[in-house]
JSON list of C-alpha atoms in Angstrom, two decimals:
[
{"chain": "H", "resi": 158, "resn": "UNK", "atom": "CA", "xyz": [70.95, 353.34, 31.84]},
{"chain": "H", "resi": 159, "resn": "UNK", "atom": "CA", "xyz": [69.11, 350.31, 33.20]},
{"chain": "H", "resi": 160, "resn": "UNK", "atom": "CA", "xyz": [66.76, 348.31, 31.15]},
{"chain": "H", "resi": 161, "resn": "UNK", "atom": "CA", "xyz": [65.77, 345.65, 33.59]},
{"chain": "H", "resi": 162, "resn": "UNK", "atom": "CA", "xyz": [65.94, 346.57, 36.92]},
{"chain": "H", "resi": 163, "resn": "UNK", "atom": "CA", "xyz": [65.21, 345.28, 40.29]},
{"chain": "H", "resi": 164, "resn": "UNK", "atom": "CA", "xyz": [64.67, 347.19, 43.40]},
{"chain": "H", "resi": 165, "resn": "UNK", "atom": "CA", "xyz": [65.16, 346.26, 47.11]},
{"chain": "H", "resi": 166, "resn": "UNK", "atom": "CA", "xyz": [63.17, 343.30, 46.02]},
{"chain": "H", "resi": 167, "resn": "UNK", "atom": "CA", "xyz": [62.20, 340.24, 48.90]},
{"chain": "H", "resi": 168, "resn": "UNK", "atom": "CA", "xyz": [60.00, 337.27, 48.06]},
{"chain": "H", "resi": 169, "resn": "UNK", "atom": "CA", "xyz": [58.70, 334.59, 51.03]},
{"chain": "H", "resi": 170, "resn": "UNK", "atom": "CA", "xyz": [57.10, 331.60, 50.77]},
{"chain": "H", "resi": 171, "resn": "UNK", "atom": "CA", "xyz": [55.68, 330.95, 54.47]},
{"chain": "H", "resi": 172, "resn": "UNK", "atom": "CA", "xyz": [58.23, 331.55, 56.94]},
{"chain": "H", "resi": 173, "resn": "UNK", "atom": "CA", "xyz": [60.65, 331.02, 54.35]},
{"chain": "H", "resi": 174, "resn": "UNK", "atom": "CA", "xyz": [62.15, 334.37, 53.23]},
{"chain": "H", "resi": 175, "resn": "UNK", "atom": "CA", "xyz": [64.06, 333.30, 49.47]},
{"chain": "H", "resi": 176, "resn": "UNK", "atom": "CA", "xyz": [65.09, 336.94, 48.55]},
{"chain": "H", "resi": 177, "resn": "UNK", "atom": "CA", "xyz": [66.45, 339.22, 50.98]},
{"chain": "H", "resi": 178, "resn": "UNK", "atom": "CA", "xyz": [66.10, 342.76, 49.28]},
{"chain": "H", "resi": 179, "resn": "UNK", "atom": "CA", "xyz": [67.93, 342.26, 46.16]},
{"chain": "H", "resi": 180, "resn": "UNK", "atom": "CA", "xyz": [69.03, 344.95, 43.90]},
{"chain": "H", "resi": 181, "resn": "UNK", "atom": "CA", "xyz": [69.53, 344.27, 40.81]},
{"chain": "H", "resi": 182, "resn": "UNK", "atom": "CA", "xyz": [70.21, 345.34, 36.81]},
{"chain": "H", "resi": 183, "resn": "UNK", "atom": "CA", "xyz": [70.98, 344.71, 33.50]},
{"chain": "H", "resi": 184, "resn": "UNK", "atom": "CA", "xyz": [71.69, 347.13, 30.75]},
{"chain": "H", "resi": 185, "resn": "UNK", "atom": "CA", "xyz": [70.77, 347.10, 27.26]},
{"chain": "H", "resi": 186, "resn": "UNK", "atom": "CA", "xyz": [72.84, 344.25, 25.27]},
{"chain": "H", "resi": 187, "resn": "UNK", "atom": "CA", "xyz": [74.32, 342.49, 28.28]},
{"chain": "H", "resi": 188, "resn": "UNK", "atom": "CA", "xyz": [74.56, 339.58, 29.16]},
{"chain": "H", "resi": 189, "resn": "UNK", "atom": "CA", "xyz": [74.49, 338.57, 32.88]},
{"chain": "H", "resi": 190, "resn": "UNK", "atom": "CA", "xyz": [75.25, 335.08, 34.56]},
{"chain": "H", "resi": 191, "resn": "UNK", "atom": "CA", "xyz": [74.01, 334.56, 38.11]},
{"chain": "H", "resi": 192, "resn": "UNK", "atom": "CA", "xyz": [75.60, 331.41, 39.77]},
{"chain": "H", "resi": 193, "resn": "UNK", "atom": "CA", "xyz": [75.35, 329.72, 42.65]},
{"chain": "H", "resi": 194, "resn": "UNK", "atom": "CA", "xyz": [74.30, 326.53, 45.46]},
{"chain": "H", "resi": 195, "resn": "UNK", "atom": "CA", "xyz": [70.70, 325.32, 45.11]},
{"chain": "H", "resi": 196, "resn": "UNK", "atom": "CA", "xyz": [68.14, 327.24, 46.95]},
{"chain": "H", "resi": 197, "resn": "UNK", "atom": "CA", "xyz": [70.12, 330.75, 46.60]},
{"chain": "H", "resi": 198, "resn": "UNK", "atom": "CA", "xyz": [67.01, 332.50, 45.00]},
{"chain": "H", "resi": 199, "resn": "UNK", "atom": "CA", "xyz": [68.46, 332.60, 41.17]},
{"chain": "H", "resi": 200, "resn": "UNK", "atom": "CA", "xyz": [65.09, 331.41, 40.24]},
{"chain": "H", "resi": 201, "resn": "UNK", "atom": "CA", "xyz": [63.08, 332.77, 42.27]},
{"chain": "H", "resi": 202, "resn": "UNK", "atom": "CA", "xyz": [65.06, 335.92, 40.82]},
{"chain": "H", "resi": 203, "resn": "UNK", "atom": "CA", "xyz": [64.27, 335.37, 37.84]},
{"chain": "H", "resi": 204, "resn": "UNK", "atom": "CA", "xyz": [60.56, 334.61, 38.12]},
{"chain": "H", "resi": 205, "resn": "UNK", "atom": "CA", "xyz": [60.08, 338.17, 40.27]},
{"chain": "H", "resi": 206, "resn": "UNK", "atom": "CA", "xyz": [62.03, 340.12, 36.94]},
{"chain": "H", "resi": 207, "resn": "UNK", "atom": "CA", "xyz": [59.34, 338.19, 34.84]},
{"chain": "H", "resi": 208, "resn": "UNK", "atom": "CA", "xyz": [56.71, 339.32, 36.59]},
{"chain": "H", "resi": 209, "resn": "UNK", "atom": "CA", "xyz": [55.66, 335.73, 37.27]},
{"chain": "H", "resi": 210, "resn": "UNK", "atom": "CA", "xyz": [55.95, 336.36, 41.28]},
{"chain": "H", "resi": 211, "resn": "UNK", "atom": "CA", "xyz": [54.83, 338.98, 43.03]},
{"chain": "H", "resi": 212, "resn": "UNK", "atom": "CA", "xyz": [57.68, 340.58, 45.19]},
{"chain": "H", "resi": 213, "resn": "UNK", "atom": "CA", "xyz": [56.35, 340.86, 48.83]},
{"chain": "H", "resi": 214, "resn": "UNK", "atom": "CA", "xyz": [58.28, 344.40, 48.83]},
{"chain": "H", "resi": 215, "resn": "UNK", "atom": "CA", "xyz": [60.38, 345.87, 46.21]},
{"chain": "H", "resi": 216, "resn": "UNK", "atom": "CA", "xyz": [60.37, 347.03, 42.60]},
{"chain": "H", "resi": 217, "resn": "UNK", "atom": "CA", "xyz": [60.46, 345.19, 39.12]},
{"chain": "H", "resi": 218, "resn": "UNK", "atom": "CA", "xyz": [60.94, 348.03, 36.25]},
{"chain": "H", "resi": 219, "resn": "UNK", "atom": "CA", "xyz": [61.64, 347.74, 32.46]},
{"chain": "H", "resi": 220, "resn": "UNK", "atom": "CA", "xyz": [63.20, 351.51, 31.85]},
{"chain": "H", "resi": 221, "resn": "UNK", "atom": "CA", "xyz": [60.43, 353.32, 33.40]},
{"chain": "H", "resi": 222, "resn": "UNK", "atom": "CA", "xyz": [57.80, 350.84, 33.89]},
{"chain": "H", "resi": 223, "resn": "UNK", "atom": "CA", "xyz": [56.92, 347.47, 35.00]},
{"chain": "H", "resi": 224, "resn": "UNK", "atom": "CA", "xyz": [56.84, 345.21, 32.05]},
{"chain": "H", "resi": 225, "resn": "UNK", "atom": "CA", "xyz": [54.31, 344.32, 29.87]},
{"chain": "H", "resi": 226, "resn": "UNK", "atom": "CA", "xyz": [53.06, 340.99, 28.67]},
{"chain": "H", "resi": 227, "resn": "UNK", "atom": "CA", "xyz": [55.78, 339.63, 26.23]},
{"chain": "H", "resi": 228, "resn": "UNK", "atom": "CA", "xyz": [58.03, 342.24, 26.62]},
{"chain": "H", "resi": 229, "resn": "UNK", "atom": "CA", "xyz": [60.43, 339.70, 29.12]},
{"chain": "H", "resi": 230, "resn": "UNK", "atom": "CA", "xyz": [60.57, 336.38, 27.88]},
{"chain": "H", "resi": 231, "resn": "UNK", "atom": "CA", "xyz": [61.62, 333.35, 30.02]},
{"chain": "H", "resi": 232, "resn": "UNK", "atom": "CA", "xyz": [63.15, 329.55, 29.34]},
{"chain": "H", "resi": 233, "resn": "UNK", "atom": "CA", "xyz": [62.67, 327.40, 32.02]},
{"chain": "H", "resi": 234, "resn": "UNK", "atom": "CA", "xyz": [64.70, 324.31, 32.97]},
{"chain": "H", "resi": 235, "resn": "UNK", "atom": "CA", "xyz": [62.06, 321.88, 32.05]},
{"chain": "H", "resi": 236, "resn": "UNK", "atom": "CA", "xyz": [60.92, 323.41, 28.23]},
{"chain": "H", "resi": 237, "resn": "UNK", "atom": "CA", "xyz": [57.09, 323.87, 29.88]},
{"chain": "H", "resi": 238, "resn": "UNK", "atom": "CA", "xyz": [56.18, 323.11, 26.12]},
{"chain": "H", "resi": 239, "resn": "UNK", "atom": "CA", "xyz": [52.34, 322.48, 26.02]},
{"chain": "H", "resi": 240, "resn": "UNK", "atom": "CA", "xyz": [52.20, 318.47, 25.36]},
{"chain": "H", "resi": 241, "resn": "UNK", "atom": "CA", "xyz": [48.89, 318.40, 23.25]},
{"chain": "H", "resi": 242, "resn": "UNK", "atom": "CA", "xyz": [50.27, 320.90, 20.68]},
{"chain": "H", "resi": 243, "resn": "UNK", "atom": "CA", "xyz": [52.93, 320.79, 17.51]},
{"chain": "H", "resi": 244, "resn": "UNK", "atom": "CA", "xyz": [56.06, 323.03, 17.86]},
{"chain": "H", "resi": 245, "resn": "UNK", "atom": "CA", "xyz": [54.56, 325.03, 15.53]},
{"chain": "H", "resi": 246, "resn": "UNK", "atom": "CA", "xyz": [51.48, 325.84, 17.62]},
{"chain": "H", "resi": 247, "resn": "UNK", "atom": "CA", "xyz": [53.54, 325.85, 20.56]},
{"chain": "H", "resi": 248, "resn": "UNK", "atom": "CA", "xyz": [55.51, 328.84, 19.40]},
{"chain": "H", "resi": 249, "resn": "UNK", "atom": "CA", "xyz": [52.51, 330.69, 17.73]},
{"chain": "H", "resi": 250, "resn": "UNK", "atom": "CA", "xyz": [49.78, 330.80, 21.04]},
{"chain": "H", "resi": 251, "resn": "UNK", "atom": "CA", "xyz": [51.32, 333.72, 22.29]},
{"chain": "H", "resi": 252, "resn": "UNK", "atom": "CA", "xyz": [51.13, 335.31, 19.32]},
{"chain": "H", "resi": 253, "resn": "UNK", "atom": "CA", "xyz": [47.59, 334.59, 19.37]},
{"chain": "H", "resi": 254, "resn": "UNK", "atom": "CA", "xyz": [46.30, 334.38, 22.53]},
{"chain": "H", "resi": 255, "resn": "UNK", "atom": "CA", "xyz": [48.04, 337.44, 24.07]},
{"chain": "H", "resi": 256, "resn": "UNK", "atom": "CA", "xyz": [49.09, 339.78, 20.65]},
{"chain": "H", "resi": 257, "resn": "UNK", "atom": "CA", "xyz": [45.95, 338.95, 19.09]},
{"chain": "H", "resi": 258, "resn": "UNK", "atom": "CA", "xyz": [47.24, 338.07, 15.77]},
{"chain": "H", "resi": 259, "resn": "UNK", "atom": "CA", "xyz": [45.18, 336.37, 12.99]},
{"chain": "H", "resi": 260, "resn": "UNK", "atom": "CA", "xyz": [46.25, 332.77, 13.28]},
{"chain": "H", "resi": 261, "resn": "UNK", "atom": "CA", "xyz": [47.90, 332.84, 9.44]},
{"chain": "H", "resi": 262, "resn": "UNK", "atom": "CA", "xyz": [50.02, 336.17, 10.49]},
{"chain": "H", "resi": 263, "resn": "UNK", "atom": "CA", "xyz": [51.09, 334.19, 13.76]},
{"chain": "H", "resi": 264, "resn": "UNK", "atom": "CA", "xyz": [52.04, 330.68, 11.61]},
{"chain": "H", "resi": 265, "resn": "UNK", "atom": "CA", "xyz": [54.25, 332.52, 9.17]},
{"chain": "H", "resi": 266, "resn": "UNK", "atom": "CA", "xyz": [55.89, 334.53, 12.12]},
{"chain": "H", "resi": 267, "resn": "UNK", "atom": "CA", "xyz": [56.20, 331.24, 14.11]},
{"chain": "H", "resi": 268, "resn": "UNK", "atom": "CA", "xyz": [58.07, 329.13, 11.37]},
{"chain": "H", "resi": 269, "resn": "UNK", "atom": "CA", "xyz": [60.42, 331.83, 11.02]},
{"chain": "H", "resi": 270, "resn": "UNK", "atom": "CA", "xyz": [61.55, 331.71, 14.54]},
{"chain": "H", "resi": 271, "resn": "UNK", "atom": "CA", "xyz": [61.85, 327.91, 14.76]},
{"chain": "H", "resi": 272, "resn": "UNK", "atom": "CA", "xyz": [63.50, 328.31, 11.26]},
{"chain": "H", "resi": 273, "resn": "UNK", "atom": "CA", "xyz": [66.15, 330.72, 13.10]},
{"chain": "H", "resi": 274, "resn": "UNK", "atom": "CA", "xyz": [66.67, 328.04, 16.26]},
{"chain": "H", "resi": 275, "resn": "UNK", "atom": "CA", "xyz": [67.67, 325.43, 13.45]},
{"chain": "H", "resi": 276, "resn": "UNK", "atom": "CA", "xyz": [63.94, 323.62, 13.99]},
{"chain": "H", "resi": 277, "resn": "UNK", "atom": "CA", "xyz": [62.40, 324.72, 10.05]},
{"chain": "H", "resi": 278, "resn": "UNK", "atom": "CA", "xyz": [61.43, 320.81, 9.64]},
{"chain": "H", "resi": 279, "resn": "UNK", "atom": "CA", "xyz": [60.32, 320.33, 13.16]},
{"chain": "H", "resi": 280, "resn": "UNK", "atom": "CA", "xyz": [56.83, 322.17, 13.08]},
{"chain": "H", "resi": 281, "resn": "UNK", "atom": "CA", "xyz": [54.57, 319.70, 12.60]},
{"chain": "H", "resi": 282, "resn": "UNK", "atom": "CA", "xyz": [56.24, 317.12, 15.31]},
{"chain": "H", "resi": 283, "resn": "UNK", "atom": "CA", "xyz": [54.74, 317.16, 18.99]},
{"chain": "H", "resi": 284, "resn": "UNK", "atom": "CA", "xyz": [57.01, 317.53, 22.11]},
{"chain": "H", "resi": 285, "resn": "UNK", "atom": "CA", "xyz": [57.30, 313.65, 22.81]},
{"chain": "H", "resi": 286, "resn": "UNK", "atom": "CA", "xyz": [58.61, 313.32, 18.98]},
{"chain": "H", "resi": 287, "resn": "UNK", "atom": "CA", "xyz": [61.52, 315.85, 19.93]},
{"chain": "H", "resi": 288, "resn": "UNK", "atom": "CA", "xyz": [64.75, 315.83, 22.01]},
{"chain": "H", "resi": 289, "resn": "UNK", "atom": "CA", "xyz": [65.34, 317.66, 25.07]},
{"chain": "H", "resi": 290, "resn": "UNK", "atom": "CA", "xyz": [67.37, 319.82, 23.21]},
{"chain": "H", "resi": 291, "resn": "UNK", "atom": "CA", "xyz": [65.07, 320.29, 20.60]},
{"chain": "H", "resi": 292, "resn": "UNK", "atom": "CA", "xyz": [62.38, 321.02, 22.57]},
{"chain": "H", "resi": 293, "resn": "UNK", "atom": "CA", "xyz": [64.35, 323.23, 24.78]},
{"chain": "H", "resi": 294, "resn": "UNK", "atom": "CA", "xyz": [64.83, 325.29, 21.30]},
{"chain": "H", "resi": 295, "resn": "UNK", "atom": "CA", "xyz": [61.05, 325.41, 20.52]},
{"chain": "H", "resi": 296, "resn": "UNK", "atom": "CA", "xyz": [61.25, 326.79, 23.87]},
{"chain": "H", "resi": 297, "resn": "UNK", "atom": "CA", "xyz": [63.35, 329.63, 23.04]},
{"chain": "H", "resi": 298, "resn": "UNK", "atom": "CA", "xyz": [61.32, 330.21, 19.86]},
{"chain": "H", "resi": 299, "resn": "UNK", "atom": "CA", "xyz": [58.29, 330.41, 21.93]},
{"chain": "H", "resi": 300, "resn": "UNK", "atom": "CA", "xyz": [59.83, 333.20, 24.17]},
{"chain": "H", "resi": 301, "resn": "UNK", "atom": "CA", "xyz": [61.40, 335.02, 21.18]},
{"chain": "H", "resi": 302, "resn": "UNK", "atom": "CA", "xyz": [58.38, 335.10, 18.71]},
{"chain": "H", "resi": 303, "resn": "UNK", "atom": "CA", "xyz": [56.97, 337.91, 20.97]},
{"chain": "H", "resi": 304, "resn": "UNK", "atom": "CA", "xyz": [59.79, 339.96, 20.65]},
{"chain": "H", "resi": 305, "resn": "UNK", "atom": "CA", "xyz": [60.75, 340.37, 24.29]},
{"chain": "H", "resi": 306, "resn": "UNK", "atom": "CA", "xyz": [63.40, 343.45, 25.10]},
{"chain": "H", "resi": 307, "resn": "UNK", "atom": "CA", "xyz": [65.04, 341.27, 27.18]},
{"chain": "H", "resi": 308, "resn": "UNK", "atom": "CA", "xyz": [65.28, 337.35, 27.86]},
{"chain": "H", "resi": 309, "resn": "UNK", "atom": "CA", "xyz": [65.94, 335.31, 31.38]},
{"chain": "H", "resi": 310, "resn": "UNK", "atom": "CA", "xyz": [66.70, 331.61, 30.96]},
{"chain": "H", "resi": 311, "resn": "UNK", "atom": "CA", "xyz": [66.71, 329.12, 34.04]},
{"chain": "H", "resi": 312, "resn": "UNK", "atom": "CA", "xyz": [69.14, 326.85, 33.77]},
{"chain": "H", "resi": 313, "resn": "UNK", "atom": "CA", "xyz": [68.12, 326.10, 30.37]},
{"chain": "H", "resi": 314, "resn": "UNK", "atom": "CA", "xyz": [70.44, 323.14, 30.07]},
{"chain": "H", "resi": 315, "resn": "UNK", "atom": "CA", "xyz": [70.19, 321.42, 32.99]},
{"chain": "H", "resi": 316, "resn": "UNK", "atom": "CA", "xyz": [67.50, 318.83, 31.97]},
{"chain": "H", "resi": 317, "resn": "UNK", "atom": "CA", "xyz": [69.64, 317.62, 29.12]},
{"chain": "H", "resi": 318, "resn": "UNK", "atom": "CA", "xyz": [71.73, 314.77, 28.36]},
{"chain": "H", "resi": 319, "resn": "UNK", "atom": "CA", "xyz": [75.20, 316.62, 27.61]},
{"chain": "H", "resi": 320, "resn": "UNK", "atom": "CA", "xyz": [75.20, 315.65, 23.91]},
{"chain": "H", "resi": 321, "resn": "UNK", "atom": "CA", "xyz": [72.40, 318.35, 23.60]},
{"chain": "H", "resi": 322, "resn": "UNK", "atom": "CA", "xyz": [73.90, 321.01, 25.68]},
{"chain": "H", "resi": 323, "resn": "UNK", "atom": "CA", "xyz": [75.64, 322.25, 23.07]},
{"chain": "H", "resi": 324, "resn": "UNK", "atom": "CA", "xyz": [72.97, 322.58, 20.74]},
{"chain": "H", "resi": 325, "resn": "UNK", "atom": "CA", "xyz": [71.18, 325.30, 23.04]},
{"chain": "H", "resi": 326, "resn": "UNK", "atom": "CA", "xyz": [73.83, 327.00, 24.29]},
{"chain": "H", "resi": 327, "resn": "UNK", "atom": "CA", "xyz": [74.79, 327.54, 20.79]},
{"chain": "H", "resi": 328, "resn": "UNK", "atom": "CA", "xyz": [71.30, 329.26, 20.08]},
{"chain": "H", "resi": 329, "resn": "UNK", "atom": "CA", "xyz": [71.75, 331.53, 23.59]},
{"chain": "H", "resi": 330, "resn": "UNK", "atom": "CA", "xyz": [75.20, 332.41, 22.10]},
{"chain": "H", "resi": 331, "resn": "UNK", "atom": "CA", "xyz": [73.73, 333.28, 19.05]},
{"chain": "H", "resi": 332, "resn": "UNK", "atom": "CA", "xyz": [71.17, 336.12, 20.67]},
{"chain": "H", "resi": 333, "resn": "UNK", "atom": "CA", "xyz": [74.53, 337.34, 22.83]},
{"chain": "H", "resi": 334, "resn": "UNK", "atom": "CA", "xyz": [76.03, 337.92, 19.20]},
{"chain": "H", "resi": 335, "resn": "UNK", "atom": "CA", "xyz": [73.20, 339.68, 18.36]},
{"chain": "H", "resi": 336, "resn": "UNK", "atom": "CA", "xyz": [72.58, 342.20, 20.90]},
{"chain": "H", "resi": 337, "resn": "UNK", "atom": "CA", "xyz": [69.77, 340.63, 22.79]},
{"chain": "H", "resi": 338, "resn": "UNK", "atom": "CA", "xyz": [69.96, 341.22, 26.55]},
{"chain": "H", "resi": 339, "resn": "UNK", "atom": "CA", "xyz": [69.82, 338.52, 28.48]},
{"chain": "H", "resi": 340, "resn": "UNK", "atom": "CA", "xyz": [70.02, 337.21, 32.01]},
{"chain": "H", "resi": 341, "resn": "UNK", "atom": "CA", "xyz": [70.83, 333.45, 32.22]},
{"chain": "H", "resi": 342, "resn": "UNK", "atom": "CA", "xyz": [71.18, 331.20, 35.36]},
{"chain": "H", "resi": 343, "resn": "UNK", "atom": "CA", "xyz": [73.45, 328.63, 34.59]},
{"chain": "H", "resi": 344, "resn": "UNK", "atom": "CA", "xyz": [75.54, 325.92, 35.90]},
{"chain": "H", "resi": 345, "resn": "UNK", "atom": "CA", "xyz": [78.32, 326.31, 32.77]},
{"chain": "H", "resi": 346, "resn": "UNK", "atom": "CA", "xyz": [81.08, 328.07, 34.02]},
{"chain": "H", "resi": 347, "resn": "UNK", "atom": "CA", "xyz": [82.77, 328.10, 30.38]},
{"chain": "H", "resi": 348, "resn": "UNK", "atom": "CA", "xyz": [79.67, 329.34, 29.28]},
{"chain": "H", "resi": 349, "resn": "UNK", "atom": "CA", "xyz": [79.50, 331.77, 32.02]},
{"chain": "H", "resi": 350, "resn": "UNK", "atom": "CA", "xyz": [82.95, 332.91, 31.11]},
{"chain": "H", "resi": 351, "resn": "UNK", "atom": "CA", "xyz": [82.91, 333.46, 27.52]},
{"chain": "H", "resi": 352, "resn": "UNK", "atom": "CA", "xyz": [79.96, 334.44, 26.94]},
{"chain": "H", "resi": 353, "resn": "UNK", "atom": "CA", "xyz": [78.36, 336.85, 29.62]},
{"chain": "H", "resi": 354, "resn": "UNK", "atom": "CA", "xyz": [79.41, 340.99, 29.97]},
{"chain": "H", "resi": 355, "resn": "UNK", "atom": "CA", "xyz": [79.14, 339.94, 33.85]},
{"chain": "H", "resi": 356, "resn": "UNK", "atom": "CA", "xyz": [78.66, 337.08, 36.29]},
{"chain": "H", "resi": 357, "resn": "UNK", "atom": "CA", "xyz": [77.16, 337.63, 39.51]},
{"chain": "H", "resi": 358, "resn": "UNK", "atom": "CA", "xyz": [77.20, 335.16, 42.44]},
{"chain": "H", "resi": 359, "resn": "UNK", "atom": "CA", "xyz": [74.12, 334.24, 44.85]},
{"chain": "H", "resi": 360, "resn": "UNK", "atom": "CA", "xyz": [73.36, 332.96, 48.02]},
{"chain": "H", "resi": 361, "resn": "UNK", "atom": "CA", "xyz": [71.19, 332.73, 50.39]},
{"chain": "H", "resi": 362, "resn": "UNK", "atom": "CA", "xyz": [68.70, 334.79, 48.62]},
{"chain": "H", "resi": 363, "resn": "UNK", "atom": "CA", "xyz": [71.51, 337.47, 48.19]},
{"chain": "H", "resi": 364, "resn": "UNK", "atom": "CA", "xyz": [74.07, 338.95, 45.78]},
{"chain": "H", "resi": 365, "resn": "UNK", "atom": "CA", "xyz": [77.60, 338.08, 47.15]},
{"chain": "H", "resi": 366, "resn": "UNK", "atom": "CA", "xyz": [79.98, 339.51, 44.33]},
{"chain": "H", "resi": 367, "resn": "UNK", "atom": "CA", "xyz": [79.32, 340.36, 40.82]},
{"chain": "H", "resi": 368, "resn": "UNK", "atom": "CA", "xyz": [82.46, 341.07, 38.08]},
{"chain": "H", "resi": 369, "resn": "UNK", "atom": "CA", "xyz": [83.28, 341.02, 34.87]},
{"chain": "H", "resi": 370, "resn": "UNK", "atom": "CA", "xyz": [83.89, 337.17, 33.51]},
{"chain": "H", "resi": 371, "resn": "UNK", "atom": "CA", "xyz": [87.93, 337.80, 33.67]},
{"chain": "H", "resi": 372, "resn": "UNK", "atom": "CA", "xyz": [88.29, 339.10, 36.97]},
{"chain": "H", "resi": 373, "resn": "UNK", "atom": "CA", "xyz": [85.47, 337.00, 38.91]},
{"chain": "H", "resi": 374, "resn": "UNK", "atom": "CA", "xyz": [87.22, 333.73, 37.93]},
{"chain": "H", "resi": 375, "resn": "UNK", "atom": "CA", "xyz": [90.78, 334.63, 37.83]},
{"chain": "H", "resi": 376, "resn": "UNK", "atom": "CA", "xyz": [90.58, 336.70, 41.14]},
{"chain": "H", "resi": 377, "resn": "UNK", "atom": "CA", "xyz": [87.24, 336.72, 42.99]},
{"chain": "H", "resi": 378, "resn": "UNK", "atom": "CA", "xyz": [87.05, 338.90, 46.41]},
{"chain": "H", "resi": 379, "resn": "UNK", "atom": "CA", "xyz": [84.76, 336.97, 48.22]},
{"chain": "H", "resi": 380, "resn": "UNK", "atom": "CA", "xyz": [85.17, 334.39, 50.29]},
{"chain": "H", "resi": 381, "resn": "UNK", "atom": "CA", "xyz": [82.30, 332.53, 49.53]},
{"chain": "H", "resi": 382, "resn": "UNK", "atom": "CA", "xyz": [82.52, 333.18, 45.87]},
{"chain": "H", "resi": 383, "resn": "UNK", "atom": "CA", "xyz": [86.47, 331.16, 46.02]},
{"chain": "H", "resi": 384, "resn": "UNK", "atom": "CA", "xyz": [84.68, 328.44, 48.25]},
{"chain": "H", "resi": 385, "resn": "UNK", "atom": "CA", "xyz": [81.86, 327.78, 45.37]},
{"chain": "H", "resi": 386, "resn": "UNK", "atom": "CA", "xyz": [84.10, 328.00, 42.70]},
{"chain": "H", "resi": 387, "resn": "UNK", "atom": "CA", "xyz": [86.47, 325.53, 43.87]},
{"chain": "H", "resi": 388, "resn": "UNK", "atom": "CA", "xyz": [83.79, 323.40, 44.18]},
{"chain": "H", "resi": 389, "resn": "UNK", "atom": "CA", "xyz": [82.82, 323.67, 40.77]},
{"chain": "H", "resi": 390, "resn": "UNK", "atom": "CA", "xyz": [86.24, 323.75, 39.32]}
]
């Protein structure tokens, strides 16, 4: 069954139409990659499953409902950290702004997620005193401190210098280990191939072909799938 789905689902901006009824899901524990050109509607996607845009027709559920605050968590490609705060605040203001926890509750909770994305030491440091890959991790904290049932990541490693890609990716793989479903927009084919249950390819603010990992690299059916992957090859 389903956990995240998306139904017949358009979005327009203007006279610009970005999703074209999409259909879409994700069970629980998978991992999907969506690929694809610029301006294919993977983010826009994305943004619609997190509730953060408002499909102009179409369906968003989580099982049997649309989802709740917290319950899908997001990493976007440029961290979206909040510049006037420490890491450790930065991960803890959902906790208290939208959970309502008492502040000391939400601190202890907060240092033990940027204690599990390698960060312990890092609390007390402020965005411009980080890395992009560090701060792309207090990112992931953020989202994960609220215990989302599933997670959606934007090209989370496209802002970084490649010495740091590694260092996040290694975090994402970590959640796939663990069971956390996830659906992650990416640009890293290895990453795409090792690592997701399924890859699905968009364009044009549609799904072209989706596969498992093996078969959608080794022997994709579409002929616009074999055109962008040669490209990217």
């Amino acid at each position: 069954m389903s956990l995240l789905r998306a139904t017949d689902v358009s979005k327009s901006y203007g006279d610009l139409e970005v999703l074209h009824g999409v259909t879409f899901d994700i069970e629980s524990g998978q991992v999907k990659a969506i690929i694809g050109p610029s301006g294919s509607g993977k983010s826009t996607l994305l943004r619609c499953l997190a509730l953060l845009e408002e499909p102009d027709r179409g369906a968003v559920t989580l099982g049997d409902a649309p989802p709740g605050p917290g319950e899908v968590g997001m990493v976007f490609q440029r961290f979206n950290l909040f510049q006037n705060m420490s890491a450790l605040d930065n991960v803890m203001c959902g906790l208290v702004e939208v959970r309502r926890l008492e502040k000391s509750e939400a601190r202890q909770q907060a240092r033990a997620f940027l204690d599990r994305v390698g960060l312990a030491d890092k609390g007390a440091q402020f965005p411009d005193e980080l890395s992009g890959g560090q701060q792309q991790r207090v990112a992931i904290a953020r989202a994960l401190v609220m215990r989302p049932k599933a997670m959606l990541f934007d090209e989370p490693t496209s802002a970084l210098d490649i010495e740091l890609v590694r260092e996040v990716l290694d975090v994402i793989e970590s959640l796939a280990r663990e069971g956390m479903t996830m659906v992650v927009v990416t640009h890293e084919m290895r990453f795409a191939q090792h690592v997701a249950s399924s890859v699905l390819m968009m364009d044009e603010g549609r799904i072209v072909e989706e596969a498992p990992p093996d078969q959608f690299f080794s022997a994709p059916k579409e002929e616009r799938t074999q055109r962008f992957l040669s490209l990217v090859e």
